[in-house]
CSV table of C-alpha atoms in Angstrom, one decimal:
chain,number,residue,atom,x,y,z
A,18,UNK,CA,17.3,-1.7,1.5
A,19,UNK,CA,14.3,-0.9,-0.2
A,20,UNK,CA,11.2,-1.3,2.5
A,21,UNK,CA,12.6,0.7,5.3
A,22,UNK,CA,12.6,4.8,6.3
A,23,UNK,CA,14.7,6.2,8.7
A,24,UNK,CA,13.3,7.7,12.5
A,25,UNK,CA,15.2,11.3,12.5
A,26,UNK,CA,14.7,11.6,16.3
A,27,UNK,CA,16.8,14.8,15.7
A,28,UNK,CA,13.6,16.5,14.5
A,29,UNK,CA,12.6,16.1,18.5
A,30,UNK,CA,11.6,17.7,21.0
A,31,UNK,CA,8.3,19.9,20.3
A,32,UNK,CA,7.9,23.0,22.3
A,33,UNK,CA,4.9,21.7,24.0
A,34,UNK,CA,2.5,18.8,24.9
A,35,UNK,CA,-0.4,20.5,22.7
A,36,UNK,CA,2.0,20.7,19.7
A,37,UNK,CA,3.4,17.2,20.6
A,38,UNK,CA,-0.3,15.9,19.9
A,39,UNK,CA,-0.7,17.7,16.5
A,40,UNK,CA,2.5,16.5,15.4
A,41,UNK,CA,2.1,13.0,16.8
A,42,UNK,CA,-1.2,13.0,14.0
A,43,UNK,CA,1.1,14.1,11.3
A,44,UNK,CA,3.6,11.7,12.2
A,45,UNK,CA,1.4,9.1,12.3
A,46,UNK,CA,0.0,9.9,8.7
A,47,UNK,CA,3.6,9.7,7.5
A,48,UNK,CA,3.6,6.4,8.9
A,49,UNK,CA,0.3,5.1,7.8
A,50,UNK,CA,0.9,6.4,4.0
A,51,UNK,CA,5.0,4.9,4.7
A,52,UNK,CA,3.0,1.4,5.6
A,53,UNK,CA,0.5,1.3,2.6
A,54,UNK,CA,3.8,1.6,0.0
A,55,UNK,CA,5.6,-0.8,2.2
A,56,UNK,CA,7.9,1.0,4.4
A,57,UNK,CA,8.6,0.2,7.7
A,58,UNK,CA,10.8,2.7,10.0
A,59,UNK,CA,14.3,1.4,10.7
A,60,UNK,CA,15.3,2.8,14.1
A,61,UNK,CA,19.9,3.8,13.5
A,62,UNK,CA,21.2,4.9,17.2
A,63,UNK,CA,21.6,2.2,19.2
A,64,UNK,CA,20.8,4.4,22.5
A,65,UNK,CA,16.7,5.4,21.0
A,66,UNK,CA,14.5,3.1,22.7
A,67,UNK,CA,13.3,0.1,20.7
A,68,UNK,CA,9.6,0.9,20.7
A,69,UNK,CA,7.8,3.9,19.6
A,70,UNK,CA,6.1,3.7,22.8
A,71,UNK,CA,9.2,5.4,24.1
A,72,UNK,CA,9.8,8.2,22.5
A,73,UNK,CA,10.1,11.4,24.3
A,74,UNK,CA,7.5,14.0,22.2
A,75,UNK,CA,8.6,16.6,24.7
A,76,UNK,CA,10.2,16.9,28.3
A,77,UNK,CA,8.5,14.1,30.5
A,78,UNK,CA,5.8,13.4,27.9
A,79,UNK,CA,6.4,10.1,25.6
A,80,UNK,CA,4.2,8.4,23.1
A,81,UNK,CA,2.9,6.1,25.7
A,82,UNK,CA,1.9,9.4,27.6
A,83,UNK,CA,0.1,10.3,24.6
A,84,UNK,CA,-2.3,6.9,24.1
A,85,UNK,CA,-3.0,6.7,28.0
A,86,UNK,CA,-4.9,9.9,27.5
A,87,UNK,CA,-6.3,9.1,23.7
A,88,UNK,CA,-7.4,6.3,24.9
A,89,UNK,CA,-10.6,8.0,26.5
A,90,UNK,CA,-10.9,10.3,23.4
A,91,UNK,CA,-13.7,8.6,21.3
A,92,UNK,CA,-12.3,10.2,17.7
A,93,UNK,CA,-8.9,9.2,18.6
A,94,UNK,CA,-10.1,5.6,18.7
A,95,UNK,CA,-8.8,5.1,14.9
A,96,UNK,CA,-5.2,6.3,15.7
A,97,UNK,CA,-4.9,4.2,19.1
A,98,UNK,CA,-5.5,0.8,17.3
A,99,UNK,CA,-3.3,2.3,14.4
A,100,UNK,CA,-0.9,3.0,17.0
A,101,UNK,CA,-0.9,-0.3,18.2
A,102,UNK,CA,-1.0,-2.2,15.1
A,103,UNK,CA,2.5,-0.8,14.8
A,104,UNK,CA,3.8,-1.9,18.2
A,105,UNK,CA,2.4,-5.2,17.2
A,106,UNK,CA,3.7,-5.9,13.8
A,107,UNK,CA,7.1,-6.6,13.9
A,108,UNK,CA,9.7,-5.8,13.4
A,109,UNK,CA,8.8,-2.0,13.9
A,110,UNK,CA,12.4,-0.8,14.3
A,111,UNK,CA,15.2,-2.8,13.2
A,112,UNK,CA,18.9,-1.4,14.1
A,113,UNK,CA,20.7,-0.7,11.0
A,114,UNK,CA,24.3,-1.8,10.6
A,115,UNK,CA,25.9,1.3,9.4
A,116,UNK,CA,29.0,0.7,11.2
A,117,UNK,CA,30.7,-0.8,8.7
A,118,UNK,CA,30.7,2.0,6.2
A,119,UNK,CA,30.9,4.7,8.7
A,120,UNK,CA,35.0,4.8,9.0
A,121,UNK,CA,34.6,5.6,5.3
A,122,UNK,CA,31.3,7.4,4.5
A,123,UNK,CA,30.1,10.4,6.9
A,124,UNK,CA,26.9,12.8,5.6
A,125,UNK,CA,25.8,16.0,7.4
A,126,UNK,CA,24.4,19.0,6.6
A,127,UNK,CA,25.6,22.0,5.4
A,128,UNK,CA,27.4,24.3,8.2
A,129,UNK,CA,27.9,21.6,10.3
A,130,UNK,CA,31.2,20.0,10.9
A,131,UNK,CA,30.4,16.3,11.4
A,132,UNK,CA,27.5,13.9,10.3
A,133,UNK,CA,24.7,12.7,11.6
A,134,UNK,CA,23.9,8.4,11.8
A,135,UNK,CA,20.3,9.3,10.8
A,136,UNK,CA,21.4,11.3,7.3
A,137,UNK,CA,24.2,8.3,6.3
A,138,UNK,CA,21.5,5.7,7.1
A,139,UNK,CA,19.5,7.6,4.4
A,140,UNK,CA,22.0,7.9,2.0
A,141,UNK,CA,23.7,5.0,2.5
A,142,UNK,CA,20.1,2.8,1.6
A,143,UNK,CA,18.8,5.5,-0.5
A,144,UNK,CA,15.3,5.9,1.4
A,145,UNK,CA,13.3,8.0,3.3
A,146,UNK,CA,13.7,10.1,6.4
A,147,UNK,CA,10.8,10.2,8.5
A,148,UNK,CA,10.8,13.2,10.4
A,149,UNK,CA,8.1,15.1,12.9
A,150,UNK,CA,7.5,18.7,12.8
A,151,UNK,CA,8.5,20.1,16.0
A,152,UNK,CA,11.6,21.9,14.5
A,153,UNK,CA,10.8,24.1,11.4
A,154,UNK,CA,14.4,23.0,9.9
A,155,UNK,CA,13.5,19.7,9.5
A,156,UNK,CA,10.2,20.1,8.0
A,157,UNK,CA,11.2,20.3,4.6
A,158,UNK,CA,10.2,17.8,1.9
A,159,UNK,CA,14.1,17.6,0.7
A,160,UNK,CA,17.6,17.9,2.3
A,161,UNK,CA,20.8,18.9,0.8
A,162,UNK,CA,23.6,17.6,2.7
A,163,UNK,CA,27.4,16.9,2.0
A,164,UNK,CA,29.1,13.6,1.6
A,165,UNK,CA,32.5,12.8,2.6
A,166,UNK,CA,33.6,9.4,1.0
A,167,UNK,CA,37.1,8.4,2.2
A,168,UNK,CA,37.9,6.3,-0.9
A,169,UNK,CA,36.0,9.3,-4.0
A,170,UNK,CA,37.4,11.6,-5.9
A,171,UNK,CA,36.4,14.0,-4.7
A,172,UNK,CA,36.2,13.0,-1.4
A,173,UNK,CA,33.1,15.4,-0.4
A,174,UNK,CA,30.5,16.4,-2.8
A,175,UNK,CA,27.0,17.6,-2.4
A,176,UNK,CA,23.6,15.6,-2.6
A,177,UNK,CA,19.8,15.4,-1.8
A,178,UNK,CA,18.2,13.3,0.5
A,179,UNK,CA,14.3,12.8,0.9
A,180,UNK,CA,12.0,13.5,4.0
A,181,UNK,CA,8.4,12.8,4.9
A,182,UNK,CA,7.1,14.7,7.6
A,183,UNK,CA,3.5,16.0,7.1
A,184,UNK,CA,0.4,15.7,4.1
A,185,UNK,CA,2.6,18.2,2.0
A,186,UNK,CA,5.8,16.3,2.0
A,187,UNK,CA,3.6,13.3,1.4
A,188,UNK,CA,1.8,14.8,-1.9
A,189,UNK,CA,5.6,15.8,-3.4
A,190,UNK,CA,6.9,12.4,-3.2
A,191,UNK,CA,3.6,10.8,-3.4
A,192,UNK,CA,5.0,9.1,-7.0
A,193,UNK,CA,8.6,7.8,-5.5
A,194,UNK,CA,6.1,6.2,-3.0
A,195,UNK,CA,3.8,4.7,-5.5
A,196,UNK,CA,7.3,3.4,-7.2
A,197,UNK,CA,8.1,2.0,-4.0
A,198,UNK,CA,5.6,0.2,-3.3
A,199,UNK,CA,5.2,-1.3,-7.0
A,200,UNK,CA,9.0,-1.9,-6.7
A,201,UNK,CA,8.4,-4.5,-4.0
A,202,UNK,CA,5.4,-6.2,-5.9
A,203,UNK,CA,7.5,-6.5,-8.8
A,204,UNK,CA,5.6,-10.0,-10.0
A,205,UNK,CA,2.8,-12.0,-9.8
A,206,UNK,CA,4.1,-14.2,-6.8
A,207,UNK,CA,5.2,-10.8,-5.2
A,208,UNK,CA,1.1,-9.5,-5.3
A,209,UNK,CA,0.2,-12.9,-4.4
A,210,UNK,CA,2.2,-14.1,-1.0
A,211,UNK,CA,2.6,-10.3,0.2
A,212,UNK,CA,-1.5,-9.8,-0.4
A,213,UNK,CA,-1.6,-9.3,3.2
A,214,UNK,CA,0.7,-6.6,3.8
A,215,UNK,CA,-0.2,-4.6,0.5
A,216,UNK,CA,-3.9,-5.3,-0.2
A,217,UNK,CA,-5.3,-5.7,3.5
A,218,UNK,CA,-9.0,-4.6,2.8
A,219,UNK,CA,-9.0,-7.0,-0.2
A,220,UNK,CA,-10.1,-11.0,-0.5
A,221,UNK,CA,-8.0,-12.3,-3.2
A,222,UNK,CA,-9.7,-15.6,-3.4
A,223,UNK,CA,-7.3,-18.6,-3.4
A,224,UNK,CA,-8.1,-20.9,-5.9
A,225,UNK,CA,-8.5,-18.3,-8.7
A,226,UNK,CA,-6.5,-15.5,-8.5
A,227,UNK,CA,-4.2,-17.5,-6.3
A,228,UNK,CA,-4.0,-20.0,-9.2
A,229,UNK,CA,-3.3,-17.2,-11.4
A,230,UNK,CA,-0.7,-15.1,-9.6
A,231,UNK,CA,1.3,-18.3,-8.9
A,232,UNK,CA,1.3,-19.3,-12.1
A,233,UNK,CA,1.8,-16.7,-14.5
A,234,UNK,CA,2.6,-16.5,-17.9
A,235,UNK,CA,0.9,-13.8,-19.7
A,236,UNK,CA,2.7,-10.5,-20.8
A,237,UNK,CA,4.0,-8.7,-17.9
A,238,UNK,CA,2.2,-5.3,-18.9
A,239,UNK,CA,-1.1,-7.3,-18.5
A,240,UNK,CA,0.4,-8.0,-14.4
A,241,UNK,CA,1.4,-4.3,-13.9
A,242,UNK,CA,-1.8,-3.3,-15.0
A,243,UNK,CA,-3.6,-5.6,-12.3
A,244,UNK,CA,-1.6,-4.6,-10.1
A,245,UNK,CA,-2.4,-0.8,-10.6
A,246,UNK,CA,-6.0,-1.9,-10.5
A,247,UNK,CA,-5.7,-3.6,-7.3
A,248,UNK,CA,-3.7,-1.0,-5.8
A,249,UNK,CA,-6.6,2.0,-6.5
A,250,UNK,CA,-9.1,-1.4,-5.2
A,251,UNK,CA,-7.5,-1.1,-1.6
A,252,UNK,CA,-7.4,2.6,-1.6
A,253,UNK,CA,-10.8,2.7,-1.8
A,254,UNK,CA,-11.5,-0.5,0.0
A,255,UNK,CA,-10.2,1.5,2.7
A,256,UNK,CA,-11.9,4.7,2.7
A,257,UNK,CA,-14.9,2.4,2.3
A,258,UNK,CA,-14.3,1.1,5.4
A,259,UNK,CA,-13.8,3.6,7.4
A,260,UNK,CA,-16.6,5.8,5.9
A,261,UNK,CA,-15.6,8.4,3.5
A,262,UNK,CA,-17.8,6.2,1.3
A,263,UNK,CA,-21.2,4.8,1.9
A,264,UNK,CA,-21.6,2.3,-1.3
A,265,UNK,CA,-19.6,1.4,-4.3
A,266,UNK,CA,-20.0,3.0,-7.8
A,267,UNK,CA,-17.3,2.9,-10.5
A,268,UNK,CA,-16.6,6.2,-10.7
A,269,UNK,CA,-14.9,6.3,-7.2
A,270,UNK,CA,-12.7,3.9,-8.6
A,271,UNK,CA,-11.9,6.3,-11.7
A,272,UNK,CA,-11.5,8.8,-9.0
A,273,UNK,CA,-8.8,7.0,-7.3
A,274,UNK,CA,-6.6,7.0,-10.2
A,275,UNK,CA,-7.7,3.7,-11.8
A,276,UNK,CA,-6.7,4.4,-15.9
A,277,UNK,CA,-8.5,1.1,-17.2
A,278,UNK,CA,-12.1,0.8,-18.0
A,279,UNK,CA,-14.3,-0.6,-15.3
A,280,UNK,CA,-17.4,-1.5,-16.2
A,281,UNK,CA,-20.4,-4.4,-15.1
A,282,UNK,CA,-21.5,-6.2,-18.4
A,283,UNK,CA,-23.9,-6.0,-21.3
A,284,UNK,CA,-27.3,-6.9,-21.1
A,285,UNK,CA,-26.5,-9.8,-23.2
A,286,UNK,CA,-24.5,-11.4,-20.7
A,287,UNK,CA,-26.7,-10.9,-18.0
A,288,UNK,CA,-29.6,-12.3,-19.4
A,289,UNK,CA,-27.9,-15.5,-20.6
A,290,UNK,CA,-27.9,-18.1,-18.2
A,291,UNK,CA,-24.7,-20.0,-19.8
A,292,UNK,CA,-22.7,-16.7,-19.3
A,293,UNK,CA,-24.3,-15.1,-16.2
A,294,UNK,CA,-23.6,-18.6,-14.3
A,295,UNK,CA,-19.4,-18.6,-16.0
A,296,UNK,CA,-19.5,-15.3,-13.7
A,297,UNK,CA,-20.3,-16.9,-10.4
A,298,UNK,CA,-18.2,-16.9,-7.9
A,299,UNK,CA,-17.7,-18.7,-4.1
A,300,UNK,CA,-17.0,-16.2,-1.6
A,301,UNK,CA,-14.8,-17.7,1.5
A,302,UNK,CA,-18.0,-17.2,3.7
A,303,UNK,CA,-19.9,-19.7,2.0
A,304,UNK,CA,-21.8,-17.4,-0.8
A,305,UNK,CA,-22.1,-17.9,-4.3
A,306,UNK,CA,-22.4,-14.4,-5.8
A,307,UNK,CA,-22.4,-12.7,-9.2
A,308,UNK,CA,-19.5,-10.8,-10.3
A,309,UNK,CA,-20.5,-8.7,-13.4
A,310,UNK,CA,-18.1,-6.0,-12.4
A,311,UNK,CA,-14.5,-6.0,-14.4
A,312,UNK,CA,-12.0,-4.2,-14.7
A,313,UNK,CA,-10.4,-4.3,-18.6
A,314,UNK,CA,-6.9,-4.8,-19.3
A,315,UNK,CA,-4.8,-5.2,-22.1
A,316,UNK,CA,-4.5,-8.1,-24.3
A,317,UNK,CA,-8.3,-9.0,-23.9
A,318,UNK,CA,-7.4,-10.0,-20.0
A,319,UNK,CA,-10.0,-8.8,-17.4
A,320,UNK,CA,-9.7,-8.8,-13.2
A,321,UNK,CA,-13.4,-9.6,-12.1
A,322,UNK,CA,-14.9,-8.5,-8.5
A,323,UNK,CA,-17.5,-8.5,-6.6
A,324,UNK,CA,-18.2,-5.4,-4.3
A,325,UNK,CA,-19.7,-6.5,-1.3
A,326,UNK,CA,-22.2,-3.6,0.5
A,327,UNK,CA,-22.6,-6.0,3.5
A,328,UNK,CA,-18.8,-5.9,5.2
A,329,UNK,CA,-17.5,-3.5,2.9
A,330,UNK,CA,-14.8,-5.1,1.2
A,331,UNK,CA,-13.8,-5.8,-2.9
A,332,UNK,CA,-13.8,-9.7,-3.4
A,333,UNK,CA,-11.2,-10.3,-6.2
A,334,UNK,CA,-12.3,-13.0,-7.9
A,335,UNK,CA,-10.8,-13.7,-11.5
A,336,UNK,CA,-7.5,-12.7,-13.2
A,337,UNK,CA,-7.5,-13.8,-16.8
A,338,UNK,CA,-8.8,-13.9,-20.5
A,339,UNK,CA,-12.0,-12.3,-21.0
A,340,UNK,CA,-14.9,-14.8,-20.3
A,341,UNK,CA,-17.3,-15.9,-22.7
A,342,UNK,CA,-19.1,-13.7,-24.4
């Protein structure tokens, strides 16, 4: 299982309401960066409630205890919606069958005489454990842990497991994540009919790229390295919205990690009539706009755009060989 992480409720209680609400924000970054590669958090025992809502921070104080009081926080407005965009998309927690390999596989951590359902979970679908920060033993980035494996030879042996719990842990495996996330947009139709979950601050417009996606045939290094581009578009598509920037340029693109050249075009082009007109563009709302910007990748393909100032958002608008020149 590829698009899940595992909820280690072990890593609970905090000491504290005040250090439950700092390490309900880091939690919920985990979560945000988890959702962004495509991860959604896969809830094991079958006795942890079924919504995050439920779950206890720290004697008497629950998640739900935390948004009835954010709520009336104006800067914590981002993280309540956040907060219940997850409730709402479902399925947030799924219960993992595990049962069925459990008579015969058993991980747990070193010193301890049995396993935990949270670490063979991990193992078992070779993913994440998504951990808060309330106990300084399970804030570490990795795990080492023992295996027992009824039908091996030898039986037990030692191995890592992964964990997310804070910005730090996120910047270590911040390239397993990227490889997550391309993993599950692993071709065109992949980047097309998942646009939603993967490129939410991006209009892919439908009858071009749409076209495209669904129907292509060119080299599969030429896909990868729209998809790259689109992936750095929604990053800062993103940040755009919410205000770390206040206009588009290039270079925040370049910033971002985009490694193709973006560029608008020549003079040329603009000043030709024939070719400036090959470079409109219908927007769904009903505007025809000019989309000069590009985004050069190989084989002579290019991935057009229009950066709109007006709702903040990257139009994506042609995927294909270069455009008259």
């Amino acid at each position: 299982m590829n698009n899940g992480i595992v909820l280690n409720h072990h890593s609970l209680p905090f000491a504290n309401k005040e250090d439950a609400d700092e390490g309900l924000m880091a939690f919920f970054t985990v979560l945000k960066v988890c959702r962004t590669a495509g991860l959604k958090v896969l809830l094991v025992d079958e006795d942890q409630d079924k919504s995050l809502m439920g779950l206890e921070l720290t004697n008497g104080y629950f998640v739900r205890s935390w948004l009835a009081s954010a709520r009336k926080v104006a800067e914590l407005a981002d993280w309540c919606r956040f907060l219940k965009s997850l409730e709402t998309k479902q399925p947030l927690f799924e219960i993992v069958d595990i049962e069925s390999v459990s008579d015969v596989l058993e991980v747990g951590l070193p010193g301890e005489e049995s396993g935990k359902s949270v670490l063979l979970a991990a193992f078992y679908f070779e993913t994440f454990l998504a951990s808060f920060t309330a106990l300084a033993s399970w804030a570490n980035s990795h795990f080492n842990v023992w295996v027992f494996e009824l039908d091996a030879t030898p039986d037990q042996r030692d191995e890592t497991l992964l964990n997310l719990s804070d910005s730090a842990s996120l910047d270590v495996h911040a390239d397993e994540l990227k490889q997550r996330r391309n993993a599950l947009l692993s071709s065109a139709k992949d980047i097309w009919f998942k646009r939603e979950d993967f490129f939410p601050h991006l209009t892919l417009l439908s009858n071009q790229i749409g076209t495209s996606l669904q129907c292509w045939s060119a080299r599969q290094d030429v896909l990868f390295k729209a998809r790259d581009a689109l992936n750095v578009m929604e990053s800062f598509s993103g940040r755009w919205l919410s205000g770390e920037y206040v206009d588009y340029h290039h270079e925040y693109l370049r910033g971002l990690g985009l490694a193709a050249e973006v560029s608008g075009e020549s003079e040329s082009v603009n000043n030709d009539p024939k070719k400036k007109n090959e470079r409109m563009f219908w927007l769904d709302d009903g505007r025809k706009v000019y989309c000069e910007n590009h985004v050069k990748l190989t084989d002579g393909y290019r991935l057009h755009f229009y950066a709109d100032a007006l709702n903040k958002r990257i139009y994506v608008v042609y995927l294909g060989p270069h455009l008259t020149l």
